[in-house]
PDB file of C-alpha atoms and ligand atoms in Angstrom:
ATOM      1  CA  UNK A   1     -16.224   3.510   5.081  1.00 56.00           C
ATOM      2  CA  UNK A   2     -13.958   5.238   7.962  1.00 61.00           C
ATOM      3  CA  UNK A   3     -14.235   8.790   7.816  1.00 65.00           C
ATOM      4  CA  UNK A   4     -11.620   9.241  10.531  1.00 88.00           C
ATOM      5  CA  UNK A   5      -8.016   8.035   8.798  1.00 96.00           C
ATOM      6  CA  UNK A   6      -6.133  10.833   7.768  1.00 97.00           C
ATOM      7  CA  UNK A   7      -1.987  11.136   7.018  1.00 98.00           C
ATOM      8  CA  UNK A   8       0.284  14.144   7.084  1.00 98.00           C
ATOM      9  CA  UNK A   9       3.603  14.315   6.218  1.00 98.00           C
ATOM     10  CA  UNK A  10       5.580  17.104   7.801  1.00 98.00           C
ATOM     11  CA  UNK A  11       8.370  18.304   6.093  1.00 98.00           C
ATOM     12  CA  UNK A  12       9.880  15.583   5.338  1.00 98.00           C
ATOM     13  CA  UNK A  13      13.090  15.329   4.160  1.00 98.00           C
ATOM     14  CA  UNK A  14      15.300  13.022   2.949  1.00 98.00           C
ATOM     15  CA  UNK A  15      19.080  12.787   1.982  1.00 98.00           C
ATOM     16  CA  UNK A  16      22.026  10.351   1.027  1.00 97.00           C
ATOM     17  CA  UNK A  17      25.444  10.944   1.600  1.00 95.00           C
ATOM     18  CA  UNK A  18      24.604  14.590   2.040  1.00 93.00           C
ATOM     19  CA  UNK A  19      22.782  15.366  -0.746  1.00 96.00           C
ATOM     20  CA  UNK A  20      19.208  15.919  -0.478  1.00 97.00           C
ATOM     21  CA  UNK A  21      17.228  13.438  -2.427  1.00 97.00           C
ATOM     22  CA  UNK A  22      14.144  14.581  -1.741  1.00 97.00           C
ATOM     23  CA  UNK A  23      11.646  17.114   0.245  1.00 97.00           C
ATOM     24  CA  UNK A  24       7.795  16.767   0.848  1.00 97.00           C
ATOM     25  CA  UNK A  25       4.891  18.079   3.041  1.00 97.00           C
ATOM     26  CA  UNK A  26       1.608  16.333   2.343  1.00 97.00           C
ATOM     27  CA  UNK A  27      -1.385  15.949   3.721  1.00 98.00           C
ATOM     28  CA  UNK A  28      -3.748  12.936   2.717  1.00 98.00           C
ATOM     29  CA  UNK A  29      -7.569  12.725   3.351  1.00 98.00           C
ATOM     30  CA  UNK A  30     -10.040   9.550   4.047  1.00 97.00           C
ATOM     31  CA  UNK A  31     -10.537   7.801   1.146  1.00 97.00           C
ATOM     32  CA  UNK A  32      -7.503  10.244  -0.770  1.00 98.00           C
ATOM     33  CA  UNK A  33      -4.907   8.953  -3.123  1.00 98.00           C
ATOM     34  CA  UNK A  34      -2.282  11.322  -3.181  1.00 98.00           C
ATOM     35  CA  UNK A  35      -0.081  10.529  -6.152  1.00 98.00           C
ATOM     36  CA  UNK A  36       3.911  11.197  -6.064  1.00 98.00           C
ATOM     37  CA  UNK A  37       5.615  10.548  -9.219  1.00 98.00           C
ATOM     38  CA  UNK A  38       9.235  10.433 -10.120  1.00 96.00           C
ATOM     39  CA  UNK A  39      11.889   9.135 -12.396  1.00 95.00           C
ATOM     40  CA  UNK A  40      13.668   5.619 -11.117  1.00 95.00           C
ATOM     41  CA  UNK A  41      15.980   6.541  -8.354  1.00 95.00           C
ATOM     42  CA  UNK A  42      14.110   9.837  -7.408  1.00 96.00           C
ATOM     43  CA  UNK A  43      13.652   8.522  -3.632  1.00 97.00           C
ATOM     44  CA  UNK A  44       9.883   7.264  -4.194  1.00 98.00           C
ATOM     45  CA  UNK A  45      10.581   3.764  -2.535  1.00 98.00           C
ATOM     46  CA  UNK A  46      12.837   5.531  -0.242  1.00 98.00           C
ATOM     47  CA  UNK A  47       9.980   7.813   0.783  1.00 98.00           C
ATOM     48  CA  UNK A  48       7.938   5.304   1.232  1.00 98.00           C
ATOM     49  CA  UNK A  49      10.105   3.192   3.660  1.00 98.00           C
ATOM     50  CA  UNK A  50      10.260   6.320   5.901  1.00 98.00           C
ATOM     51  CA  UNK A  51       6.553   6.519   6.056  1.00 98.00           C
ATOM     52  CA  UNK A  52       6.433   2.563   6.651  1.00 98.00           C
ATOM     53  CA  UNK A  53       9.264   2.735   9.357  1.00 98.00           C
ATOM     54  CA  UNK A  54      11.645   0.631   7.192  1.00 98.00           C
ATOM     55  CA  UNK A  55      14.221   3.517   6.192  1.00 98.00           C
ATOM     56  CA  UNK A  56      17.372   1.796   5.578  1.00 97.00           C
ATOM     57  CA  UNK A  57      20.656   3.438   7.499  1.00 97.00           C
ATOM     58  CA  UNK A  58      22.022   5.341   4.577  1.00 97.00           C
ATOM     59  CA  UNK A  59      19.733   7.434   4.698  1.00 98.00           C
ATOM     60  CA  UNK A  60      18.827  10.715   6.770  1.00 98.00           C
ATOM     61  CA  UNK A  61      15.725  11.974   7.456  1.00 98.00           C
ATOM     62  CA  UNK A  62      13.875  14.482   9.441  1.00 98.00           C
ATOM     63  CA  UNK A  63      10.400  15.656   9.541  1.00 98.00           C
ATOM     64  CA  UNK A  64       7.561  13.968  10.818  1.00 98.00           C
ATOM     65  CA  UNK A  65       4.608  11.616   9.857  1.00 98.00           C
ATOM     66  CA  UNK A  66       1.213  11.493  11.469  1.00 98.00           C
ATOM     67  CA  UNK A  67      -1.505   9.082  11.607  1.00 98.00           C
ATOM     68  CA  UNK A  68      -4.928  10.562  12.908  1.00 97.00           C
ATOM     69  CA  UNK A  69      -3.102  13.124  14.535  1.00 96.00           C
ATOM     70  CA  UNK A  70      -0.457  10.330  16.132  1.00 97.00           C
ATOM     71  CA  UNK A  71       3.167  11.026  15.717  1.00 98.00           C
ATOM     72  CA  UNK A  72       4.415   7.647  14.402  1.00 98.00           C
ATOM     73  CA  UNK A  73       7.148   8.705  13.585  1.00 98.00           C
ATOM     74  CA  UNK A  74       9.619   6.842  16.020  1.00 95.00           C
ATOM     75  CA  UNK A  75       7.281   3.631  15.934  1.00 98.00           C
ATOM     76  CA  UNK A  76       8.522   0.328  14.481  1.00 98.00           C
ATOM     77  CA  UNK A  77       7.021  -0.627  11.286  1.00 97.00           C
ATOM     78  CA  UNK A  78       4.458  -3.207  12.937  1.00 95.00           C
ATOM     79  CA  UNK A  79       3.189  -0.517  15.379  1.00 97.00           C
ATOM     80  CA  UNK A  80       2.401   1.724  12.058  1.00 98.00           C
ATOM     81  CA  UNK A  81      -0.849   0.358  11.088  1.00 96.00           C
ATOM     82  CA  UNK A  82       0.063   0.733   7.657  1.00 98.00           C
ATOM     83  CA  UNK A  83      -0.693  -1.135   4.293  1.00 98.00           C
ATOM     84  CA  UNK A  84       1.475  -1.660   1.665  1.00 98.00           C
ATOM     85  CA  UNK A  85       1.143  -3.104  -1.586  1.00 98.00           C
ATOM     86  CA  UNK A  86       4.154  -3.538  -4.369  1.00 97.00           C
ATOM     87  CA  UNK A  87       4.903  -4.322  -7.704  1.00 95.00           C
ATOM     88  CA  UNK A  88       4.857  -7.936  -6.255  1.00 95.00           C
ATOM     89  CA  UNK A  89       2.021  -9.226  -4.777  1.00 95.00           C
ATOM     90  CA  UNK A  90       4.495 -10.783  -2.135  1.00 96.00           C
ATOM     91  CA  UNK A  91       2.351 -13.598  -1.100  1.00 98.00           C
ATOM     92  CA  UNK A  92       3.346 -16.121   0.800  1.00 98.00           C
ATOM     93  CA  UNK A  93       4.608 -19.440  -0.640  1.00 97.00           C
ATOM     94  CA  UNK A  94       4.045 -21.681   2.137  1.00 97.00           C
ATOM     95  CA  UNK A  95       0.585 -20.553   3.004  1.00 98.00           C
ATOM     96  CA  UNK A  96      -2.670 -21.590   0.768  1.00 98.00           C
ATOM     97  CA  UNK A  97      -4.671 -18.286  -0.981  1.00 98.00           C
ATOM     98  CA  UNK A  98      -7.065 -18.588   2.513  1.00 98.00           C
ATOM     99  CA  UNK A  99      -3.816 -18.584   4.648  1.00 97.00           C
ATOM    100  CA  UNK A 100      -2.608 -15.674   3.466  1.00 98.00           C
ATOM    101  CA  UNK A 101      -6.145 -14.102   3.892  1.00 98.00           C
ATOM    102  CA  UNK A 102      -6.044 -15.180   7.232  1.00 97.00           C
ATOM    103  CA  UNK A 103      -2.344 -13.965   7.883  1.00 95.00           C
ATOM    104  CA  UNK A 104      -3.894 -10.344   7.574  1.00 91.00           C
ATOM    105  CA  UNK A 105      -6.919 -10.768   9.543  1.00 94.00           C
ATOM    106  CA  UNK A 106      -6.241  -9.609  13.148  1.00 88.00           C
ATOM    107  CA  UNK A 107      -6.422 -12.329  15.304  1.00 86.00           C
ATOM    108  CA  UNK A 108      -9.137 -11.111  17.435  1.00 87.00           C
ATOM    109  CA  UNK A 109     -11.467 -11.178  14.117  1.00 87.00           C
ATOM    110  CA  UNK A 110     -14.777 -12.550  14.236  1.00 90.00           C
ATOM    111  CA  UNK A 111     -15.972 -15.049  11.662  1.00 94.00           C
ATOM    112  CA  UNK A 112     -12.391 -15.542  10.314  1.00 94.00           C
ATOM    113  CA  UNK A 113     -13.327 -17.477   8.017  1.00 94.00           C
ATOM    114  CA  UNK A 114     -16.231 -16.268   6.921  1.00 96.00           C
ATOM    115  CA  UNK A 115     -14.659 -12.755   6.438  1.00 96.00           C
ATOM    116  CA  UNK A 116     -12.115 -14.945   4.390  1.00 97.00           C
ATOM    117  CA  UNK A 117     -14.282 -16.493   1.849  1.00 97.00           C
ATOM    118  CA  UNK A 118     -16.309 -13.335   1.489  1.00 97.00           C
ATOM    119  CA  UNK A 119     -12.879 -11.760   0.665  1.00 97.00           C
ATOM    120  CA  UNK A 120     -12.355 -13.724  -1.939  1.00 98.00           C
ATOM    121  CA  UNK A 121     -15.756 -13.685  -3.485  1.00 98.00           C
ATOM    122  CA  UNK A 122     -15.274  -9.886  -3.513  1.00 97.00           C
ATOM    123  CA  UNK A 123     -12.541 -10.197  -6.219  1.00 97.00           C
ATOM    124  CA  UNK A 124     -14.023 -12.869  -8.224  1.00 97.00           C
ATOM    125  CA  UNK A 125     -11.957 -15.657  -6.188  1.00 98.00           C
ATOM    126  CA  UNK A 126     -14.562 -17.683  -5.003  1.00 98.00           C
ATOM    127  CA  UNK A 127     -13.406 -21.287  -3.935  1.00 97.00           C
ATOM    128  CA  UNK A 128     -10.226 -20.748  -4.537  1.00 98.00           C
ATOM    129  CA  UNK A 129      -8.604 -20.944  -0.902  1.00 98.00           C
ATOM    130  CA  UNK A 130      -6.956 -23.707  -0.479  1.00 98.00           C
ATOM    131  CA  UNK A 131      -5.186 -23.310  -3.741  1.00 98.00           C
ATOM    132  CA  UNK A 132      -1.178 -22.725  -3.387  1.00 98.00           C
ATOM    133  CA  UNK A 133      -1.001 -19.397  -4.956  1.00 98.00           C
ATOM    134  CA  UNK A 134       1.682 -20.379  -7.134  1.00 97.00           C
ATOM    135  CA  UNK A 135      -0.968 -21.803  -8.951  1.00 98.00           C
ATOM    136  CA  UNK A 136      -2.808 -18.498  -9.052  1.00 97.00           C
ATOM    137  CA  UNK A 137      -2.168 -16.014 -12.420  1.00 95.00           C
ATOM    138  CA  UNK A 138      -0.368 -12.354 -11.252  1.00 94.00           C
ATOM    139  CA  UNK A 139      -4.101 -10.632 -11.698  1.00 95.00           C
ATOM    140  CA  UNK A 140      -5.393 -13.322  -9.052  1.00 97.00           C
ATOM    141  CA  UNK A 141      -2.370 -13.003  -7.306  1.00 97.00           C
ATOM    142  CA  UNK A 142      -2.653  -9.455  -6.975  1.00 97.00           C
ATOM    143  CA  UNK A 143      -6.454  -9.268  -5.875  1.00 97.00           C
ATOM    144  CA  UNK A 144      -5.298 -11.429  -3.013  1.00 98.00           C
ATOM    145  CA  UNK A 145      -2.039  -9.195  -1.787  1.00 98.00           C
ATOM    146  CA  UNK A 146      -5.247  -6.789  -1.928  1.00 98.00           C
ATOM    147  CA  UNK A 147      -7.523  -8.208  -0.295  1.00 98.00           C
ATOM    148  CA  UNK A 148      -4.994  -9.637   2.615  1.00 98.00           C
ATOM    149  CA  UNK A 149      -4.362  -5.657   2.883  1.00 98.00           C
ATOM    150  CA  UNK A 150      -7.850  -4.740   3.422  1.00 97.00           C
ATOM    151  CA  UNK A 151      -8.505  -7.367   5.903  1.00 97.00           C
ATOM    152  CA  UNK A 152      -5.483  -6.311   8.035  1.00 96.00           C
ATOM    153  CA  UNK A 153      -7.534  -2.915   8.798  1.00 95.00           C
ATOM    154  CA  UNK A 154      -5.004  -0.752   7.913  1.00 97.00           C
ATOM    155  CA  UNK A 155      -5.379   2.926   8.393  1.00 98.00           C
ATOM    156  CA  UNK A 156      -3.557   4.232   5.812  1.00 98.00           C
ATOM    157  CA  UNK A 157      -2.041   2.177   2.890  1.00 98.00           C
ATOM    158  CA  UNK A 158       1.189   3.306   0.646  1.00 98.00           C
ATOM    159  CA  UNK A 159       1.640   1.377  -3.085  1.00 98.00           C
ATOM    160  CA  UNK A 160       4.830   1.326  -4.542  1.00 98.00           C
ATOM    161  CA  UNK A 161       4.536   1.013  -8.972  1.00 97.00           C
ATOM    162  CA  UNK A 162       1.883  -1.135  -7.675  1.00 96.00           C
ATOM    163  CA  UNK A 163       0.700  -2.194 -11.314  1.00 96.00           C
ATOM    164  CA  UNK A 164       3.981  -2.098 -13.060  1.00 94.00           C
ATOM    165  CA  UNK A 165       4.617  -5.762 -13.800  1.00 92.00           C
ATOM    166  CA  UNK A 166       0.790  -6.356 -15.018  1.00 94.00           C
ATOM    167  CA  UNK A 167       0.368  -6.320 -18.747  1.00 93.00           C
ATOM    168  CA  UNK A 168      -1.942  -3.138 -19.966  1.00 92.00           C
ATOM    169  CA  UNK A 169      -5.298  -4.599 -19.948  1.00 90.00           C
ATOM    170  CA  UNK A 170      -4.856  -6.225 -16.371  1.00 94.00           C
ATOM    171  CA  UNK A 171      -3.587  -2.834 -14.981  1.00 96.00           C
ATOM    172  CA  UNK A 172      -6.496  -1.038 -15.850  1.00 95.00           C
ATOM    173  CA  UNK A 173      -8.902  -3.380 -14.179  1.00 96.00           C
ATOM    174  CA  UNK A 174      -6.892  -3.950 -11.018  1.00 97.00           C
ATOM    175  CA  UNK A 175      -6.241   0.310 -11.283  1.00 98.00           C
ATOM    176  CA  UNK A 176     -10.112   0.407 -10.914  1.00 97.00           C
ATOM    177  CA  UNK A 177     -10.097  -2.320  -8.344  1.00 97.00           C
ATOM    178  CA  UNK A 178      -7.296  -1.144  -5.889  1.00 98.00           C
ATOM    179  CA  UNK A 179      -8.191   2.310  -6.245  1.00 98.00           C
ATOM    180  CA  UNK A 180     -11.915   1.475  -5.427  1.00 98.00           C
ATOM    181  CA  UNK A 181     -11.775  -0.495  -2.565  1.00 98.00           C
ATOM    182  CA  UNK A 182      -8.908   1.819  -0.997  1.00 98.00           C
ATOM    183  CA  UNK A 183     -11.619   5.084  -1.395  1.00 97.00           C
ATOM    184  CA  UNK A 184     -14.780   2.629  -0.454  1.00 96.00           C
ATOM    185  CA  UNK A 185     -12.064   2.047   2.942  1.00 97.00           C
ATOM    186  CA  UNK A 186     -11.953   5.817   3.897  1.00 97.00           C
ATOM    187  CA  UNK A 187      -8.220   4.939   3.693  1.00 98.00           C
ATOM    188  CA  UNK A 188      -5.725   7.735   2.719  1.00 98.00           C
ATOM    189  CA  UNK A 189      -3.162   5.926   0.190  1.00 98.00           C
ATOM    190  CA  UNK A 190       0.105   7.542  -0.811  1.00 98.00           C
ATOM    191  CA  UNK A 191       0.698   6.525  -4.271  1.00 98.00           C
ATOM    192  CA  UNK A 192       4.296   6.457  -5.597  1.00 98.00           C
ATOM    193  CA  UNK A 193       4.993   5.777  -9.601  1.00 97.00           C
ATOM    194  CA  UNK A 194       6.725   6.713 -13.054  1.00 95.00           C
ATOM    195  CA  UNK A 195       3.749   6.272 -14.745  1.00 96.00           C
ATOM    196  CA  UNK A 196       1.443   8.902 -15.284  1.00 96.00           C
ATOM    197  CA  UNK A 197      -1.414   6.766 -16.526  1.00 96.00           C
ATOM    198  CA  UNK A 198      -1.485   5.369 -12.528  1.00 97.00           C
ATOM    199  CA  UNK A 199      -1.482   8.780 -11.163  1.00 97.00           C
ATOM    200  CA  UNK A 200      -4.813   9.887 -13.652  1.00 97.00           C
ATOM    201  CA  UNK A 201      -6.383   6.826 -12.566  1.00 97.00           C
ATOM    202  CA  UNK A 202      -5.790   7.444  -9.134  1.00 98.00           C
ATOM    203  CA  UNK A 203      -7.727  10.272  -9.756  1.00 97.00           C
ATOM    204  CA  UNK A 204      -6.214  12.506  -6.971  1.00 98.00           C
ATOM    205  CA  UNK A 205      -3.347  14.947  -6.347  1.00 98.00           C
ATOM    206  CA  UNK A 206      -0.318  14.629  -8.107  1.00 98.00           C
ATOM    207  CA  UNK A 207       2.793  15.604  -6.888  1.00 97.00           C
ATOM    208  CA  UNK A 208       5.864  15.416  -9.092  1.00 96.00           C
ATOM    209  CA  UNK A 209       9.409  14.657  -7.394  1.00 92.00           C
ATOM    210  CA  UNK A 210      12.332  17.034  -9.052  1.00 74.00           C
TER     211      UNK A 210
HETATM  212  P1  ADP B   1      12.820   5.097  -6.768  1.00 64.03           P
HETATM  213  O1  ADP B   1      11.936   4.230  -5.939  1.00 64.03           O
HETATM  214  O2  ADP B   1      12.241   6.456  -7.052  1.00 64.03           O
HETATM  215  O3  ADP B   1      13.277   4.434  -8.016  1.00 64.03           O
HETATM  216  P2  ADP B   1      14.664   4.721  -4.576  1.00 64.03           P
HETATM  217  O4  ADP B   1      13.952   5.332  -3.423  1.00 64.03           O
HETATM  218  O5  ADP B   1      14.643   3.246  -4.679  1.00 64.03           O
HETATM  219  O6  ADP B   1      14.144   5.400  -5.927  1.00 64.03           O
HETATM  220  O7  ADP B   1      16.192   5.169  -4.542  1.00 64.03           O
HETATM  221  C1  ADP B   1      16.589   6.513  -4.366  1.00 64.03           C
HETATM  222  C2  ADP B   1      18.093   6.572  -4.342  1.00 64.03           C
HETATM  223  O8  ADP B   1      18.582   5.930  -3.171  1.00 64.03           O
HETATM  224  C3  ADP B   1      18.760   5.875  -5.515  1.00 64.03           C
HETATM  225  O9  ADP B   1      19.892   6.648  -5.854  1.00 64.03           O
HETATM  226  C4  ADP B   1      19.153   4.531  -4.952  1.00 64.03           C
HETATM  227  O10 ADP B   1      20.273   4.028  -5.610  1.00 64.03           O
HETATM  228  C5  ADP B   1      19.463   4.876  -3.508  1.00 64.03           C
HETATM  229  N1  ADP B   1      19.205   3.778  -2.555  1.00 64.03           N
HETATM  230  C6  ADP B   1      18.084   3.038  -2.482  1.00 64.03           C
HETATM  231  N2  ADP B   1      18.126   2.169  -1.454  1.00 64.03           N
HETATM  232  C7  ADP B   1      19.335   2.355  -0.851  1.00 64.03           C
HETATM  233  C8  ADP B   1      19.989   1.761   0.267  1.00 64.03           C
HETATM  234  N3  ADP B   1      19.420   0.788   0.996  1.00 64.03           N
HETATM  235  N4  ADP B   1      21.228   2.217   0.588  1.00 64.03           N
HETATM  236  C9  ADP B   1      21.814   3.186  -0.136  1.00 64.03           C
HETATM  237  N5  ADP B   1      21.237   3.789  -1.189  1.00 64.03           N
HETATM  238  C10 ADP B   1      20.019   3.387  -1.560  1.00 64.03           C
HETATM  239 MG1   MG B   2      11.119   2.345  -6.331  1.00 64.03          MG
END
């Protein structure tokens, strides 16, 4: 547990083609999930981008983000030191389950892979890393994107509809999963979503996008 992480958004605003799409000013503890919820096309992915440092060019913005009391703001997206998990656990296809583990283990780590296979024995994926993860179902699929997440040390983590593709018994177990490991983390977590039932479960703030 970190008890140091901590995200602020600054008035933060966003707009396309002139019209404001959407405005925010949020401030996200260790170990918070602050929920955002919106229609589709509400600007939640959008908002998300800018906090990532992937904003495409259509858009303006202004406002600012901080990380532990860093302005990131201007930093490229790898500089960030942020996590992000989608509605796809985005793994990748030429790397075996441990190799994707690996991927988000700094390369400085200690005891790579040792840290790996204890990773995977966290989520009930014991033995499983040199599988292709093709070969994996989307709930195994999706404790891996997490777990390659957590081992990347992020400091704070942002999860776009991440359950939205699982079918409704899955989501509730990998809801108590995700959200568990990103409190047990100290990590502040910027949730976006449509659906309410992820907000609840998140079991933090919920903002609501106009
Ligand atoms: P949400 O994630 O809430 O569904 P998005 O953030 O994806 O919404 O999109 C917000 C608005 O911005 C939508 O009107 C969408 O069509 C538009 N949009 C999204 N990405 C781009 C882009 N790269 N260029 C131009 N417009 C975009
Ligand atoms: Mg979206």
């Amino acid at each position: 547990m970190n008890d140091r992480h901590h995200l602020v958004l600054k008035d933060v605003q966003l707009a396309l083609d002139g019209a404001s799409l959407l405005t925010l000013d949020a401030e996200v503890g260790p170990g918070e999930i602050l929920s955002v919820m919106g229609p589709s096309g509400s600007g939640k992915s959008t908002l998300l981008a800018f906090v990532a440092g992937f904003l495409a060019p259509a858009f303006d913005a202004s406002g600012r983000v901080l990380l532990n009391g860093r302005d990131i703001t201007g930093l490229p997206a790898e500089r960030r030191g942020i996590g992000l998990l989608f509605q796809d656990p985005l793994l990748f296809p030429h790397l075996s389950v441990a190799g994707n583990l690996r991927f988000g283990l700094p390369r400085a780590a200690r005891d790579r892979a040792a840290r790996v296979e204890a990773a995977l024995d966290a989520v009930g994926l014991a033995g499983f890393g040199e599988r292709d993860p093709t070969t994996l179902s989307g709930g195994q699929q999706s404790r891996v994107a997490l777990m390659r997440l957590l081992l990347s040390a992020p400091r704070a983590v942002l999860l776009d509809e991440p359950f939205s593709k699982l079918d409704t018994a899955l989501r509730q177990e990998m809801r108590q999963l995700v959200f568990g490991r990103l409190r047990e983390a100290g990590l502040p977590s910027l949730l976006v979503t449509h659906d309410h039932a992820d907000a609840e479960a998140a079991g933090g703030r919920i903002l609501t996008l106009a």
